[in-house]
Amino acid sequence: MKIEFVTATDEVVTAEAEPGDNLLRVAQAAGLPLEGTCEGQMACSTCHVIVEPHWFDLLHEASEEEEDMLDLAAGVARTSRLSCQIDLTPELDGLKVRIPVESYDMSR
């Protein structure tokens, strides 16, 4: 399956993934700047992505803990999610997400 990441410069990076893969790990394997320093424990928001609206409705609902972490993230949109919380399913083949510009400059 293919996953598309849109960078801060609107470059589209396509990554290969398998059902069951975690979106954060797919992004990191593709060399994209999603930090994910908390190892999926939701103690940070450094892996936040903005999911394209069509795809957002196909994701499982965010937990209360994830929503709390997103409140701390910079550059959040209505369709923001933590990539560490997105496990890929066959229905997500072609998933398109945007990496917020803040991920490229963690000093912001």
PDB file of C-alpha atoms in Angstrom:
ATOM      1  CA  MET A   1       0.000   0.000   0.000  1.00  0.00           C
ATOM      2  CA  LYS A   2       1.062   3.582  -0.586  1.00  0.00           C
ATOM      3  CA  ILE A   3       1.001   6.507   1.833  1.00  0.00           C
ATOM      4  CA  GLU A   4       1.498  10.102   0.682  1.00  0.00           C
ATOM      5  CA  PHE A   5       3.139  12.690   2.911  1.00  0.00           C
ATOM      6  CA  VAL A   6       2.953  16.355   1.878  1.00  0.00           C
ATOM      7  CA  THR A   7       5.926  18.362   3.156  1.00  0.00           C
ATOM      8  CA  ALA A   8       6.074  22.022   4.190  1.00  0.00           C
ATOM      9  CA  THR A   9       7.229  22.860   0.644  1.00  0.00           C
ATOM     10  CA  ASP A  10       4.277  20.932  -0.862  1.00  0.00           C
ATOM     11  CA  GLU A  11       6.537  18.131  -2.069  1.00  0.00           C
ATOM     12  CA  VAL A  12       4.718  14.797  -2.031  1.00  0.00           C
ATOM     13  CA  VAL A  13       6.743  11.896  -0.639  1.00  0.00           C
ATOM     14  CA  THR A  14       5.204   8.503  -1.334  1.00  0.00           C
ATOM     15  CA  ALA A  15       6.095   5.687   1.047  1.00  0.00           C
ATOM     16  CA  GLU A  16       5.380   1.973   0.877  1.00  0.00           C
ATOM     17  CA  ALA A  17       3.612   0.411   3.847  1.00  0.00           C
ATOM     18  CA  GLU A  18       1.930  -2.810   4.865  1.00  0.00           C
ATOM     19  CA  PRO A  19      -1.379  -3.226   6.708  1.00  0.00           C
ATOM     20  CA  GLY A  20      -0.586  -3.146  10.423  1.00  0.00           C
ATOM     21  CA  ASP A  21       2.324  -0.704  10.008  1.00  0.00           C
ATOM     22  CA  ASN A  22       2.291   2.378  12.193  1.00  0.00           C
ATOM     23  CA  LEU A  23       2.149   5.718  10.334  1.00  0.00           C
ATOM     24  CA  LEU A  24       4.938   7.237  12.456  1.00  0.00           C
ATOM     25  CA  ARG A  25       7.322   4.395  11.650  1.00  0.00           C
ATOM     26  CA  VAL A  26       6.465   4.631   7.931  1.00  0.00           C
ATOM     27  CA  ALA A  27       7.223   8.369   7.966  1.00  0.00           C
ATOM     28  CA  GLN A  28      10.508   7.904   9.815  1.00  0.00           C
ATOM     29  CA  ALA A  29      11.577   5.117   7.417  1.00  0.00           C
ATOM     30  CA  ALA A  30      10.919   7.548   4.556  1.00  0.00           C
ATOM     31  CA  GLY A  31      13.247  10.103   6.205  1.00  0.00           C
ATOM     32  CA  LEU A  32      10.503  12.547   7.145  1.00  0.00           C
ATOM     33  CA  PRO A  33      10.854  14.859  10.175  1.00  0.00           C
ATOM     34  CA  LEU A  34       8.326  13.340  12.555  1.00  0.00           C
ATOM     35  CA  GLU A  35      10.120  13.065  15.849  1.00  0.00           C
ATOM     36  CA  GLY A  36       7.887  10.774  17.881  1.00  0.00           C
ATOM     37  CA  THR A  37      10.140  11.013  20.925  1.00  0.00           C
ATOM     38  CA  CYS A  38       7.638   9.437  23.306  1.00  0.00           C
ATOM     39  CA  GLU A  39       7.708   6.033  21.552  1.00  0.00           C
ATOM     40  CA  GLY A  40       3.921   5.987  21.080  1.00  0.00           C
ATOM     41  CA  GLN A  41       3.062   6.605  24.737  1.00  0.00           C
ATOM     42  CA  MET A  42       1.349   9.927  23.931  1.00  0.00           C
ATOM     43  CA  ALA A  43       3.626  11.936  26.194  1.00  0.00           C
ATOM     44  CA  CYS A  44       4.373  14.418  23.397  1.00  0.00           C
ATOM     45  CA  SER A  45       2.862  15.725  20.171  1.00  0.00           C
ATOM     46  CA  THR A  46       5.975  15.721  17.960  1.00  0.00           C
ATOM     47  CA  CYS A  47       4.481  13.222  15.513  1.00  0.00           C
ATOM     48  CA  HIS A  48       1.348  15.202  14.701  1.00  0.00           C
ATOM     49  CA  VAL A  49       0.101  15.190  11.098  1.00  0.00           C
ATOM     50  CA  ILE A  50      -2.856  16.792   9.358  1.00  0.00           C
ATOM     51  CA  VAL A  51      -4.961  14.152   7.656  1.00  0.00           C
ATOM     52  CA  GLU A  52      -6.681  15.015   4.384  1.00  0.00           C
ATOM     53  CA  PRO A  53     -10.439  15.333   5.142  1.00  0.00           C
ATOM     54  CA  HIS A  54     -11.547  12.369   3.012  1.00  0.00           C
ATOM     55  CA  TRP A  55      -9.171  10.078   4.893  1.00  0.00           C
ATOM     56  CA  PHE A  56      -9.876  11.530   8.328  1.00  0.00           C
ATOM     57  CA  ASP A  57     -13.343   9.967   8.397  1.00  0.00           C
ATOM     58  CA  LEU A  58     -11.819   6.513   7.774  1.00  0.00           C
ATOM     59  CA  LEU A  59      -9.640   6.642  10.908  1.00  0.00           C
ATOM     60  CA  HIS A  60     -10.751   5.318  14.255  1.00  0.00           C
ATOM     61  CA  GLU A  61     -11.857   8.045  16.627  1.00  0.00           C
ATOM     62  CA  ALA A  62      -9.101   9.745  18.618  1.00  0.00           C
ATOM     63  CA  SER A  63      -8.955   8.880  22.298  1.00  0.00           C
ATOM     64  CA  GLU A  64      -9.386  11.548  24.941  1.00  0.00           C
ATOM     65  CA  GLU A  65      -5.650  11.252  25.715  1.00  0.00           C
ATOM     66  CA  GLU A  66      -4.758  11.849  22.064  1.00  0.00           C
ATOM     67  CA  GLU A  67      -7.039  14.888  21.891  1.00  0.00           C
ATOM     68  CA  ASP A  68      -5.355  16.253  25.035  1.00  0.00           C
ATOM     69  CA  MET A  69      -1.920  15.841  23.416  1.00  0.00           C
ATOM     70  CA  LEU A  70      -3.097  17.545  20.223  1.00  0.00           C
ATOM     71  CA  ASP A  71      -4.117  20.538  22.349  1.00  0.00           C
ATOM     72  CA  LEU A  72      -0.386  20.998  23.025  1.00  0.00           C
ATOM     73  CA  ALA A  73       0.757  20.690  19.397  1.00  0.00           C
ATOM     74  CA  ALA A  74       1.643  23.646  17.176  1.00  0.00           C
ATOM     75  CA  GLY A  75      -0.038  23.993  13.794  1.00  0.00           C
ATOM     76  CA  VAL A  76      -3.075  21.861  14.665  1.00  0.00           C
ATOM     77  CA  ALA A  77      -6.009  21.655  12.248  1.00  0.00           C
ATOM     78  CA  ARG A  78      -9.471  20.116  12.593  1.00  0.00           C
ATOM     79  CA  THR A  79      -8.178  16.886  11.047  1.00  0.00           C
ATOM     80  CA  SER A  80      -4.966  16.632  13.053  1.00  0.00           C
ATOM     81  CA  ARG A  81      -3.951  13.292  14.546  1.00  0.00           C
ATOM     82  CA  LEU A  82      -0.871  11.825  16.198  1.00  0.00           C
ATOM     83  CA  SER A  83       0.817   9.585  13.639  1.00  0.00           C
ATOM     84  CA  CYS A  84       1.898   7.194  16.405  1.00  0.00           C
ATOM     85  CA  GLN A  85      -1.787   6.425  16.969  1.00  0.00           C
ATOM     86  CA  ILE A  86      -2.565   5.509  13.346  1.00  0.00           C
ATOM     87  CA  ASP A  87      -2.138   1.842  12.529  1.00  0.00           C
ATOM     88  CA  LEU A  88      -2.629   1.292   8.818  1.00  0.00           C
ATOM     89  CA  THR A  89      -5.448  -0.854   7.473  1.00  0.00           C
ATOM     90  CA  PRO A  90      -6.127  -1.891   3.863  1.00  0.00           C
ATOM     91  CA  GLU A  91      -8.837   0.813   3.691  1.00  0.00           C
ATOM     92  CA  LEU A  92      -6.103   3.422   4.181  1.00  0.00           C
ATOM     93  CA  ASP A  93      -4.210   2.523   0.995  1.00  0.00           C
ATOM     94  CA  GLY A  94      -3.451   5.908  -0.570  1.00  0.00           C
ATOM     95  CA  LEU A  95      -3.755   7.820   2.733  1.00  0.00           C
ATOM     96  CA  LYS A  96      -2.577  11.420   2.342  1.00  0.00           C
ATOM     97  CA  VAL A  97      -1.319  13.484   5.285  1.00  0.00           C
ATOM     98  CA  ARG A  98       0.419  16.842   5.611  1.00  0.00           C
ATOM     99  CA  ILE A  99       3.376  17.330   7.905  1.00  0.00           C
ATOM    100  CA  PRO A 100       2.953  20.674   9.691  1.00  0.00           C
ATOM    101  CA  VAL A 101       5.662  23.229   9.051  1.00  0.00           C
ATOM    102  CA  GLU A 102       6.372  23.245  12.797  1.00  0.00           C
ATOM    103  CA  SER A 103       7.733  19.696  12.503  1.00  0.00           C
ATOM    104  CA  TYR A 104      10.519  20.991  10.303  1.00  0.00           C
ATOM    105  CA  ASP A 105      11.637  23.545  12.858  1.00  0.00           C
ATOM    106  CA  MET A 106      11.227  22.249  16.390  1.00  0.00           C
ATOM    107  CA  SER A 107      12.490  25.586  17.783  1.00  0.00           C
ATOM    108  CA  ARG A 108       9.170  27.301  16.890  1.00  0.00           C
TER     109      ARG A 108
END
